[in-house]
PDB file of C-alpha atoms in Angstrom:
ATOM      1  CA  UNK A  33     -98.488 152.139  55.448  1.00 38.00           C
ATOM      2  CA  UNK A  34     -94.843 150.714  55.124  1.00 35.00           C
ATOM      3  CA  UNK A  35     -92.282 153.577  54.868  1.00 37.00           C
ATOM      4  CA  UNK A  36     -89.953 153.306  52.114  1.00 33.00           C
ATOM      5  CA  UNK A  37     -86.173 153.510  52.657  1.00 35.00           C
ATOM      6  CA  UNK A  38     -84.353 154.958  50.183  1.00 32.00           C
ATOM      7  CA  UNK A  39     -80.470 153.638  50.510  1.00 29.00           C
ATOM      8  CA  UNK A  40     -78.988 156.199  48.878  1.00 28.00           C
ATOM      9  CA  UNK A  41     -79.712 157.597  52.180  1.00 29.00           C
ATOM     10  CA  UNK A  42     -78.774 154.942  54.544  1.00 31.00           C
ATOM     11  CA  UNK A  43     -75.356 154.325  55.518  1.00 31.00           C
ATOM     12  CA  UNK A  44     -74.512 150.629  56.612  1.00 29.00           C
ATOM     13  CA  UNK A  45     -71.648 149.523  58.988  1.00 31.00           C
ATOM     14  CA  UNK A  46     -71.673 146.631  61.038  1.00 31.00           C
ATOM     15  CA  UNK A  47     -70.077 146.268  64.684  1.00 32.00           C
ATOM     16  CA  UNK A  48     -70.199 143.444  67.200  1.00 32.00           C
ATOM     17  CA  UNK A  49     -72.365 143.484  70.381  1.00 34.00           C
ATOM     18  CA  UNK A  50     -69.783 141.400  73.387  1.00 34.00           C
ATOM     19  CA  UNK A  51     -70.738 138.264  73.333  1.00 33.00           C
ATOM     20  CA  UNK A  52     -73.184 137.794  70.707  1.00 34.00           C
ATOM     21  CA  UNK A  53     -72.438 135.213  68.559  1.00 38.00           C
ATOM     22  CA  UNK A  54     -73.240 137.385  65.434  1.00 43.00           C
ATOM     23  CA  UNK A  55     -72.886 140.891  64.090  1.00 39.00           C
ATOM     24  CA  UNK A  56     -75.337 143.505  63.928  1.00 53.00           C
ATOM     25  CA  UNK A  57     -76.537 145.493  60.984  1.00 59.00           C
ATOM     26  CA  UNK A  58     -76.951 148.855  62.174  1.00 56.00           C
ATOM     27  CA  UNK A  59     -79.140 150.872  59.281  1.00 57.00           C
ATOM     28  CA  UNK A  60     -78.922 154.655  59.972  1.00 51.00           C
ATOM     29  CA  UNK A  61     -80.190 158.261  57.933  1.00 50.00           C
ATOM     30  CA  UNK A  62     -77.586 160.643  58.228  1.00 46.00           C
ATOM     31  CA  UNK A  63     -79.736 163.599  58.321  1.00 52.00           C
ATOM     32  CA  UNK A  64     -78.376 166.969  60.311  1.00 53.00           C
ATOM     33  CA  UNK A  65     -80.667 167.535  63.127  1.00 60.00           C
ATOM     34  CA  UNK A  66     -81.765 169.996  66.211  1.00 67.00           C
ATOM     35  CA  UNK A  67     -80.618 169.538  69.563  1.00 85.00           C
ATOM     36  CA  UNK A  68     -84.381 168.787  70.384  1.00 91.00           C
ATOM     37  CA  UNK A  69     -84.446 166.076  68.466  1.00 91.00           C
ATOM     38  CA  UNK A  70     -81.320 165.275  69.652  1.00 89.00           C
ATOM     39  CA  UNK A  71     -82.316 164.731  73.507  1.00 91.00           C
ATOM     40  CA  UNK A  72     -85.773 163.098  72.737  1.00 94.00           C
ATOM     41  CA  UNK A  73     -83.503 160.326  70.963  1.00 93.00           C
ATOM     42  CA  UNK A  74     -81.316 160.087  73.639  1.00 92.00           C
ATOM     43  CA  UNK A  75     -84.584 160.377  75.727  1.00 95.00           C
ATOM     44  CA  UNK A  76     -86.148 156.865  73.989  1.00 96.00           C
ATOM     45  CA  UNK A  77     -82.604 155.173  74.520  1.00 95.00           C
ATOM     46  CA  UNK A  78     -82.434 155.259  77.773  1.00 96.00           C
ATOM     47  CA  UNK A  79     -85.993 154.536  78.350  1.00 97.00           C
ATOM     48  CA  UNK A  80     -85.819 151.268  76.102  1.00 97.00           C
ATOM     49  CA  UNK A  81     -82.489 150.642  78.002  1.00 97.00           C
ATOM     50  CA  UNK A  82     -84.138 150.846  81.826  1.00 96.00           C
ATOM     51  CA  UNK A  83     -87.197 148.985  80.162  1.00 96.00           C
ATOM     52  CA  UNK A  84     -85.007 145.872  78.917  1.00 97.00           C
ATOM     53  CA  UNK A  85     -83.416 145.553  82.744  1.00 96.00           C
ATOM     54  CA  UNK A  86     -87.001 145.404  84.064  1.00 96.00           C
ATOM     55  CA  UNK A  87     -87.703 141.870  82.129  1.00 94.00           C
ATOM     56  CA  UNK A  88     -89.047 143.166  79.369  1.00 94.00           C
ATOM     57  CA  UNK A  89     -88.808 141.523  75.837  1.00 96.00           C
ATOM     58  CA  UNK A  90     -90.796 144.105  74.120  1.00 97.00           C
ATOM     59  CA  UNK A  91     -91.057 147.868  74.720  1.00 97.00           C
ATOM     60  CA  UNK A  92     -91.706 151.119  72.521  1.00 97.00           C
ATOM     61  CA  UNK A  93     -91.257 154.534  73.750  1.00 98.00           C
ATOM     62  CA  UNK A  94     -91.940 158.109  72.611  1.00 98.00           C
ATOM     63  CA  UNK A  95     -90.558 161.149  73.562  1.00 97.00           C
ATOM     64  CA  UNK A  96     -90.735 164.756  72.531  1.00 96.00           C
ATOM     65  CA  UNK A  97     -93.530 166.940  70.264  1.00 95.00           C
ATOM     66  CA  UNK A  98     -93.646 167.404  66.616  1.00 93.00           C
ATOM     67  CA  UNK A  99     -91.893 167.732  64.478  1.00 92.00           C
ATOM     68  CA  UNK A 100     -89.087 166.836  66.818  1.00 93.00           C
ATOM     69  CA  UNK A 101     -91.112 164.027  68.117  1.00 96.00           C
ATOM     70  CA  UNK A 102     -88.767 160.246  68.517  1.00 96.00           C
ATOM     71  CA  UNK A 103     -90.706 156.430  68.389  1.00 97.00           C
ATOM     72  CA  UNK A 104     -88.553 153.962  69.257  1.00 97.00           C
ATOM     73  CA  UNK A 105     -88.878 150.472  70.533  1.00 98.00           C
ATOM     74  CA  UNK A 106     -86.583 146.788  71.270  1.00 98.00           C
ATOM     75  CA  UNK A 107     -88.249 143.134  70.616  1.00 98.00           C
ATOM     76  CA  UNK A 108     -85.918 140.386  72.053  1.00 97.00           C
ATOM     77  CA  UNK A 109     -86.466 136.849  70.759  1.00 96.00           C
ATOM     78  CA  UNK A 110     -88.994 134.962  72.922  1.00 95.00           C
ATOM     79  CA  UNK A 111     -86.163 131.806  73.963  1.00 94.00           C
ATOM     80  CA  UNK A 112     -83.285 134.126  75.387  1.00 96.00           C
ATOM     81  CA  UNK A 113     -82.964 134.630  78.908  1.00 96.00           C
ATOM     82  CA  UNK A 114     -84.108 138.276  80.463  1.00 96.00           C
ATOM     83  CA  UNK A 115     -80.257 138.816  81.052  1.00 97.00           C
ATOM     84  CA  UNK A 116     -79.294 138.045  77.496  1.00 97.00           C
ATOM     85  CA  UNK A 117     -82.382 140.685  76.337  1.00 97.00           C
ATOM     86  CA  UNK A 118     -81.155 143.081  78.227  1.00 97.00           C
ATOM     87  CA  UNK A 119     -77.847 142.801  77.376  1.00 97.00           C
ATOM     88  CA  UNK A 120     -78.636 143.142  73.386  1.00 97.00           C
ATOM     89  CA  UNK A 121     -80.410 146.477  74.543  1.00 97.00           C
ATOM     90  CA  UNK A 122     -77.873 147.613  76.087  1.00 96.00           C
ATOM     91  CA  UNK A 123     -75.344 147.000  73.717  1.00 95.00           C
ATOM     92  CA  UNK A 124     -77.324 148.308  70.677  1.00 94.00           C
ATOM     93  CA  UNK A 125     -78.934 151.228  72.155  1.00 94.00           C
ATOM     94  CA  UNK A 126     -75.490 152.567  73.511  1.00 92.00           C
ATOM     95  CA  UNK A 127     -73.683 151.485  69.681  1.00 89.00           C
ATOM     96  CA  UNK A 128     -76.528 153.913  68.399  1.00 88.00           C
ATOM     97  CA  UNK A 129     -75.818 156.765  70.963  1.00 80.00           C
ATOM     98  CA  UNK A 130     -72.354 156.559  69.760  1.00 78.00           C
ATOM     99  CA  UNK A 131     -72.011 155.560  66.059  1.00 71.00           C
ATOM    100  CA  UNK A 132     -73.270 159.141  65.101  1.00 57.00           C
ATOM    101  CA  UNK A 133     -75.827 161.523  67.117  1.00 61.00           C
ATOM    102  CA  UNK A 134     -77.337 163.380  63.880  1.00 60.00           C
ATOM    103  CA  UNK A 135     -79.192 160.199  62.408  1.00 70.00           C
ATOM    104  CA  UNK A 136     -83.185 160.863  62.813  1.00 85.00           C
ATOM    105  CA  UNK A 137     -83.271 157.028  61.666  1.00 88.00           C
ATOM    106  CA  UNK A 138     -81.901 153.994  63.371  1.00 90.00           C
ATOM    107  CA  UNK A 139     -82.497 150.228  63.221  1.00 91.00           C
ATOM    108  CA  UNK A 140     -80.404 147.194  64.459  1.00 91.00           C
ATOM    109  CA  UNK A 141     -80.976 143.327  63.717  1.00 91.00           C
ATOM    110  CA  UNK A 142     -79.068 141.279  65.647  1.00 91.00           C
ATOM    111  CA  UNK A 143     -78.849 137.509  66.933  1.00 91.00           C
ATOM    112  CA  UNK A 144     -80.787 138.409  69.971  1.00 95.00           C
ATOM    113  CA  UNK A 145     -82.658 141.215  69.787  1.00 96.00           C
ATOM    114  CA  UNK A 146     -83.526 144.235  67.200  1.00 96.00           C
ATOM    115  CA  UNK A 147     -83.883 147.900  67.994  1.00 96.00           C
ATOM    116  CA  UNK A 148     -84.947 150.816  66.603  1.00 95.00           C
ATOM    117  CA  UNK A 149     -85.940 154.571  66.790  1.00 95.00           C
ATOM    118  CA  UNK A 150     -87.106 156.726  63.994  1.00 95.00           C
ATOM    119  CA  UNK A 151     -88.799 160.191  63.404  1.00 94.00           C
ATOM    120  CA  UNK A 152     -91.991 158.813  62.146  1.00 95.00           C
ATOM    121  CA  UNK A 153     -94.136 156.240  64.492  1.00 96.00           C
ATOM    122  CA  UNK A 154     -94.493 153.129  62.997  1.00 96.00           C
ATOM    123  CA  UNK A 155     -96.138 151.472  65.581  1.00 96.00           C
ATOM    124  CA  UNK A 156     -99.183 148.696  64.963  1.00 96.00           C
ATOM    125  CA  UNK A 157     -97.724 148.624  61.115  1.00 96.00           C
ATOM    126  CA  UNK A 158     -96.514 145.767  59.342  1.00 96.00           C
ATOM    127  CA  UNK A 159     -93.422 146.855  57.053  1.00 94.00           C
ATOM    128  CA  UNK A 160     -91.563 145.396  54.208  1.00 92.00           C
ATOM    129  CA  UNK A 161     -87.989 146.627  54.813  1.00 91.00           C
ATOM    130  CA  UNK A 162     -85.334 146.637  56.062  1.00 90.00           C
ATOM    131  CA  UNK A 163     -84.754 143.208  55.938  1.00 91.00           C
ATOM    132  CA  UNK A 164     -82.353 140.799  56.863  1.00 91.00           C
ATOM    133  CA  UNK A 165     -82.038 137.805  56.395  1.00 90.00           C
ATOM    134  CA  UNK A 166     -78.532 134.615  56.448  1.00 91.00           C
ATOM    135  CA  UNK A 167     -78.742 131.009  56.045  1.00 89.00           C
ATOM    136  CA  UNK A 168     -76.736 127.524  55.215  1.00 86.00           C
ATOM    137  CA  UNK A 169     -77.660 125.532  51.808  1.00 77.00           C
ATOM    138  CA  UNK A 170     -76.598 122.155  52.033  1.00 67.00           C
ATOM    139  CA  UNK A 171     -75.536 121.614  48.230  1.00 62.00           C
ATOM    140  CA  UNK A 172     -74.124 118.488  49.575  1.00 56.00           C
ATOM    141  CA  UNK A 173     -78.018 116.505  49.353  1.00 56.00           C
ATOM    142  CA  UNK A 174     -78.415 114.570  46.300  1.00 51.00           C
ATOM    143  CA  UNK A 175     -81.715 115.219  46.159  1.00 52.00           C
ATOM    144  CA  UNK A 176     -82.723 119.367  45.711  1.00 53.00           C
ATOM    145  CA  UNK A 177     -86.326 118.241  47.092  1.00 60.00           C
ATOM    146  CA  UNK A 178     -84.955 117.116  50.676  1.00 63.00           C
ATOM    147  CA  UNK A 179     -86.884 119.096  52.718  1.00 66.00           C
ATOM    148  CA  UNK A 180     -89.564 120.222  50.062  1.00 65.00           C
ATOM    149  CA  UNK A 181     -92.305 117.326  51.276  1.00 64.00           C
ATOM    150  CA  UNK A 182     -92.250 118.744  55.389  1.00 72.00           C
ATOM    151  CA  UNK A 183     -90.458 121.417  55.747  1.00 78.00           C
ATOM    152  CA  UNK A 184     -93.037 124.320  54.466  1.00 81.00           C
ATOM    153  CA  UNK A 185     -95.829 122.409  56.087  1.00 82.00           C
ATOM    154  CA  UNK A 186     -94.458 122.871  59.447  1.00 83.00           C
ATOM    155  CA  UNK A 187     -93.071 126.544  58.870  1.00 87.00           C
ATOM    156  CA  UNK A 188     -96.509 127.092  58.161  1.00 88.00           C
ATOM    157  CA  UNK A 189     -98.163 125.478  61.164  1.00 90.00           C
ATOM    158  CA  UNK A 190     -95.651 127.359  63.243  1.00 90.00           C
ATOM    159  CA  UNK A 191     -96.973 130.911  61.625  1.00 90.00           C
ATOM    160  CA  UNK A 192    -100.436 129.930  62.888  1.00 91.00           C
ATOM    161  CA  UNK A 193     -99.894 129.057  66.146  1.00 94.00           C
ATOM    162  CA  UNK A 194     -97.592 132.279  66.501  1.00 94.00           C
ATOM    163  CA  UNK A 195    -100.376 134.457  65.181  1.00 91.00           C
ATOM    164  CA  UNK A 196    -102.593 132.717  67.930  1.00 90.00           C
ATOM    165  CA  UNK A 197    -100.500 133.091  70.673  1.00 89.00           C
ATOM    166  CA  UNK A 198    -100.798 137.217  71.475  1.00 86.00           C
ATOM    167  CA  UNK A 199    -101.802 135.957  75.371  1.00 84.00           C
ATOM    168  CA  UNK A 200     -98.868 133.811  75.777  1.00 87.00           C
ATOM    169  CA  UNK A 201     -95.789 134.479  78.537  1.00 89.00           C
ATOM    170  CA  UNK A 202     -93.918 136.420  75.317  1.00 92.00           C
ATOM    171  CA  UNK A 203     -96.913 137.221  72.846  1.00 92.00           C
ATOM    172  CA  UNK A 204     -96.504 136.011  69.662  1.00 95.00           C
ATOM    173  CA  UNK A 205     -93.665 133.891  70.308  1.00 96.00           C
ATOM    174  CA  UNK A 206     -93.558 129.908  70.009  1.00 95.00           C
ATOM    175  CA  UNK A 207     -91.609 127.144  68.998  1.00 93.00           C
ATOM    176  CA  UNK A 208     -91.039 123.764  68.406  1.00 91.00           C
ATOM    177  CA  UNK A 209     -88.735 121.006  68.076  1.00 90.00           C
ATOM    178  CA  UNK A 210     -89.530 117.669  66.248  1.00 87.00           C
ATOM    179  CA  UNK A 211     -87.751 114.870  64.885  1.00 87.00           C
ATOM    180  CA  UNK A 212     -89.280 114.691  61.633  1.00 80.00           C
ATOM    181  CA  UNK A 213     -89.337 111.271  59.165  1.00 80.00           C
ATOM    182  CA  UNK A 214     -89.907 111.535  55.393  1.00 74.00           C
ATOM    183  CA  UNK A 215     -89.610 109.332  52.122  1.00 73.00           C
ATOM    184  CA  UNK A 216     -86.562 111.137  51.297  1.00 70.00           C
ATOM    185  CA  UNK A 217     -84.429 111.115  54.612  1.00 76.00           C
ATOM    186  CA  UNK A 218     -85.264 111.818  58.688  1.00 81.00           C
ATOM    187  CA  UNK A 219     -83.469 115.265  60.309  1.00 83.00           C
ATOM    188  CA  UNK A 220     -84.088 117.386  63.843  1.00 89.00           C
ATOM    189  CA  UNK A 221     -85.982 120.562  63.529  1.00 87.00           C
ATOM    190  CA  UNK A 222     -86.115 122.595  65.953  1.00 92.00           C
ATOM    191  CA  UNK A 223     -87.866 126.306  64.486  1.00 93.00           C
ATOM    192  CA  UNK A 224     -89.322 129.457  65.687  1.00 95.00           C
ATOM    193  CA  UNK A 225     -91.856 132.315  64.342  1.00 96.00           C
ATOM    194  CA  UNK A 226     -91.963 135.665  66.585  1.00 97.00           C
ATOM    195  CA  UNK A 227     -94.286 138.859  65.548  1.00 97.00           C
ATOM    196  CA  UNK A 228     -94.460 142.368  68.017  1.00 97.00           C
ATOM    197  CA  UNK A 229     -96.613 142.569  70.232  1.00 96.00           C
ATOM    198  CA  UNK A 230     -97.884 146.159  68.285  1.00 96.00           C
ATOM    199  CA  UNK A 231     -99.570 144.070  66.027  1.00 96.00           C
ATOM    200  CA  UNK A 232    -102.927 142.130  66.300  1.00 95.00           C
ATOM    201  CA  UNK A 233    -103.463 138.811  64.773  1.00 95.00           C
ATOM    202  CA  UNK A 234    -104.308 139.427  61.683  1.00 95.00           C
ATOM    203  CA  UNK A 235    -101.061 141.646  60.950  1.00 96.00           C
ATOM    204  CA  UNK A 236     -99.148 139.269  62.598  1.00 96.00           C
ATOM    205  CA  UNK A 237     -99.833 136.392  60.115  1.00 95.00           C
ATOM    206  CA  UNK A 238     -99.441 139.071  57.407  1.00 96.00           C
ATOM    207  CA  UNK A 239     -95.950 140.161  58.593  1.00 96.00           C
ATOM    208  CA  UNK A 240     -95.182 136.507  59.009  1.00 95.00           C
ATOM    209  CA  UNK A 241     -96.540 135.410  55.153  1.00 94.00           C
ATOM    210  CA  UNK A 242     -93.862 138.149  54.032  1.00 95.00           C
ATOM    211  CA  UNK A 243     -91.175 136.113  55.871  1.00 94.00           C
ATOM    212  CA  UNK A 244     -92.285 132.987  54.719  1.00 92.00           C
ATOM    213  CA  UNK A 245     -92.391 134.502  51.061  1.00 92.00           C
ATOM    214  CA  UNK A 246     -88.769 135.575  51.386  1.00 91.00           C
ATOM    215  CA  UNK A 247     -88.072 131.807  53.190  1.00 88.00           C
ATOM    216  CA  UNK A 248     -89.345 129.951  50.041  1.00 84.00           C
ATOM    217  CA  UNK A 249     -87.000 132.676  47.822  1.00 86.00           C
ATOM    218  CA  UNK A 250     -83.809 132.213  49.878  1.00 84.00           C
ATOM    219  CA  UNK A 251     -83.903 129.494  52.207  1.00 81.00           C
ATOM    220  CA  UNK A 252     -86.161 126.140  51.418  1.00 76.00           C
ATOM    221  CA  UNK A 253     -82.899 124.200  50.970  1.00 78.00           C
ATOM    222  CA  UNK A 254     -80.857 125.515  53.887  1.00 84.00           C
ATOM    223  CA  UNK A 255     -79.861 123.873  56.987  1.00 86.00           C
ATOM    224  CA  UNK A 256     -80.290 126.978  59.147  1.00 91.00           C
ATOM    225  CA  UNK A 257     -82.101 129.990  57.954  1.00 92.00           C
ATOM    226  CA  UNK A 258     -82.852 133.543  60.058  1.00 94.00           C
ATOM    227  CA  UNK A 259     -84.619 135.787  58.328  1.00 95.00           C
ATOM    228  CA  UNK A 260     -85.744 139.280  59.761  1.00 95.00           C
ATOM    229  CA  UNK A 261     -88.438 141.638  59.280  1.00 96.00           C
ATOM    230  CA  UNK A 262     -89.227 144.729  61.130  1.00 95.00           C
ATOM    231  CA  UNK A 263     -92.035 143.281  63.275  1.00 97.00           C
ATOM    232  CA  UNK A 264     -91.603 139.865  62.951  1.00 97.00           C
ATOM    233  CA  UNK A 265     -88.770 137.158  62.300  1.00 96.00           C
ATOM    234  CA  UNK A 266     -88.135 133.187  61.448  1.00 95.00           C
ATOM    235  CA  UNK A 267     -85.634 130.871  62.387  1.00 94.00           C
ATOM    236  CA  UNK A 268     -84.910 127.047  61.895  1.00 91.00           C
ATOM    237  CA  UNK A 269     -81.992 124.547  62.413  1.00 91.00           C
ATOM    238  CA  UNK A 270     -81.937 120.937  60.966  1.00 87.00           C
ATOM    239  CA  UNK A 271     -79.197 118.553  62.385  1.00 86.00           C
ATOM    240  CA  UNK A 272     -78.898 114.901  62.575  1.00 81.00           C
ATOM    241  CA  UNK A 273     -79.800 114.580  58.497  1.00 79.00           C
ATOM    242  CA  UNK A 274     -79.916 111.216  57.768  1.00 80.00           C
ATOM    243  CA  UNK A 275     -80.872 110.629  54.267  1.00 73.00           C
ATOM    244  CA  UNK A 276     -82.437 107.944  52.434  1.00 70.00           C
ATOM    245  CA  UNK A 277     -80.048 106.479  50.304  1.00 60.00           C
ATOM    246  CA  UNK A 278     -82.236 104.598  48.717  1.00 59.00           C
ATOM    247  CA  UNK A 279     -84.630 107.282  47.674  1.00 51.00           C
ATOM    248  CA  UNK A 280     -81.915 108.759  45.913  1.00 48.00           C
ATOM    249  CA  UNK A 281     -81.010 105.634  43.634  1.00 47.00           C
ATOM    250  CA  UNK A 282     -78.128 104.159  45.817  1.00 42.00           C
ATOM    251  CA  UNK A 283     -78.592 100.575  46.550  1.00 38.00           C
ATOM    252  CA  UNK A 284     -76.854  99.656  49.880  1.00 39.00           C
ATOM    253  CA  UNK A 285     -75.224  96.444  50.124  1.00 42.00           C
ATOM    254  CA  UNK A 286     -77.931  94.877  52.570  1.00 42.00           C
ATOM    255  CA  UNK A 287     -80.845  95.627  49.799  1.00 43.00           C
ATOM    256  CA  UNK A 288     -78.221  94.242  46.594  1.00 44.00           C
ATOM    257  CA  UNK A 289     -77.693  90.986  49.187  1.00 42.00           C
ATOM    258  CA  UNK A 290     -81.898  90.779  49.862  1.00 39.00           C
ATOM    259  CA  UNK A 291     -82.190  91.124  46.385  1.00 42.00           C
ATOM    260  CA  UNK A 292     -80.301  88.612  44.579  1.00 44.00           C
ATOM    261  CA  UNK A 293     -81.398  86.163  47.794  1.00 42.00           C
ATOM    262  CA  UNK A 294     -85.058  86.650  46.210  1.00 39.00           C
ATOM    263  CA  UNK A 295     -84.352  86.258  42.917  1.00 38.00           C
ATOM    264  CA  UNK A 296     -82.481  82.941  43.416  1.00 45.00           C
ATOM    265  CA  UNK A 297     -85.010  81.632  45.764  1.00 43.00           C
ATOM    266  CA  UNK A 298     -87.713  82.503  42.980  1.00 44.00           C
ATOM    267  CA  UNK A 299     -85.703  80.749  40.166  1.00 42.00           C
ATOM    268  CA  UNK A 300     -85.593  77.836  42.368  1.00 50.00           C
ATOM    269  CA  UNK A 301     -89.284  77.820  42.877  1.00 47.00           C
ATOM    270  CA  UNK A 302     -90.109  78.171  39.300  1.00 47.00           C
ATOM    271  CA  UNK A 303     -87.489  75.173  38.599  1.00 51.00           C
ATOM    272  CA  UNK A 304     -89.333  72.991  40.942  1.00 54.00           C
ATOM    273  CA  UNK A 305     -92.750  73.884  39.537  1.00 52.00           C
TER     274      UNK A 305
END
């Protein structure tokens, strides 16, 4: 069952983790709590912290009995080295030990890597929030339907192969690059789908149908989208667009030269006739 977060409750700041090429949002409960709780939080840190420098790019922890009990756990996207994984650990887990130690609530998206520890497990679950999602429209097509025709098809495609692939190197992790050719224009796509390895298959390509619900919301005419969900995450990049002009109702000046070529070779045919 997806816990709900109340924002009232949450306070949001966001800080920058060293070299990472974007910042992190950092979603905390600033709730009062017991030195037990206290130590089994910084318990699960440092656990998910010595776990990240073994290799790992997915780990959850739990420390401490009820009702002071902590879950917490780090997923690092499947294509970044082990170094850069457990850097982002690192860097988030330690940003948590020292933004505030009375939150019973903590969770970090960032470019690399997300992180979390909470007070209630939510382990094997697929959840709805918090999200998090940024992305590049390209207002500049002249066509809005640009990437309607392939686009979807092969988001899709790529959210059933990563719901297929739990035995792979980094379960649940794939992607794919592909110069792709349509009526309306030709680009590069190069895309990836990721789920936690918590989940089985099925939840998987549920977590992932909630990020491809929010994708055709926010993001079907972007160049770049990443979009985040607790256990699972897209992201795409087009480059090298190269649109159609001629779908679009721009006649270059090879096709206006073809034309009237054809037309005055047919006028002389018919005079000859």
């Amino acid at each position: 069952m997806t816990r709900t977060i109340d924002v009232a409750l949450f306070c949001f700041f966001l800080f920058s983790l060293g070299a990472m090429s974007q910042p992190s949002q950092n979603l905390t409960d600033c709730n009062q709590l017991p030195d037990t709780y206290q130590s089994n939080r910084n318990t699960v840190l440092s656990t998910l912290r010595n776990r990240s420098s073994l290799g790992s790019y997915y780990f959850n922890a739990t420390a401490g009995l009820s009702p002071n009990t902590v879950y917490g756990m780090f997923l690092c996207i499947g294509n970044i080295s082990k170094t850069s994984c457990s850097n982002c650990v690192h860097s988030a887990t330690l940003g948590m030990d020292k933004s505030c130690d009375s939150h019973d609530t903590s969770f970090m998206f960032s470019d690399e890597c997300m992180v979390r520890y909470s007070d209630v497990s939510f382990f094997s679950l697929v959840e709805d929030a918090p999200t998090s999602s940024s992305y590049y429209r390209n207002d500049s097509l002249n066509s809005p339907h640009f990437f309607n025709k392939t686009l979807p098809g092969k988001i899709d495609k790529l959210v059933f192969r990563a719901s297929s692939s739990s035995s792979s190197p980094v379960p649940y992790f794939v992607e794919d690059q592909e110069h792709v050719t349509q009526l309306e224009g030709s680009y590069d796509l190069e895309a990836m789908a990721q789920c936690s390895p918590d989940l089985d298959p099925s939840n998987c390509t549920v977590c992932l149908g909630l990020v491809v619900e929010k994708f055709s919301e926010c993001c079907s005419q972007s160049r770049w989208a990443r979009i985040y969900f607790p256990k699972c995450l897209l992201r795409y990049d087009i480059s090298a667009l190269q649109p159609n002009l001629t779908s679009f109702g721009v006649t270059t000046k090879g096709d206006d030269i073809f034309g009237r070529t054809f037309i005055a070779i047919m006028i002389g045919l018919l005079m000859g006739l």
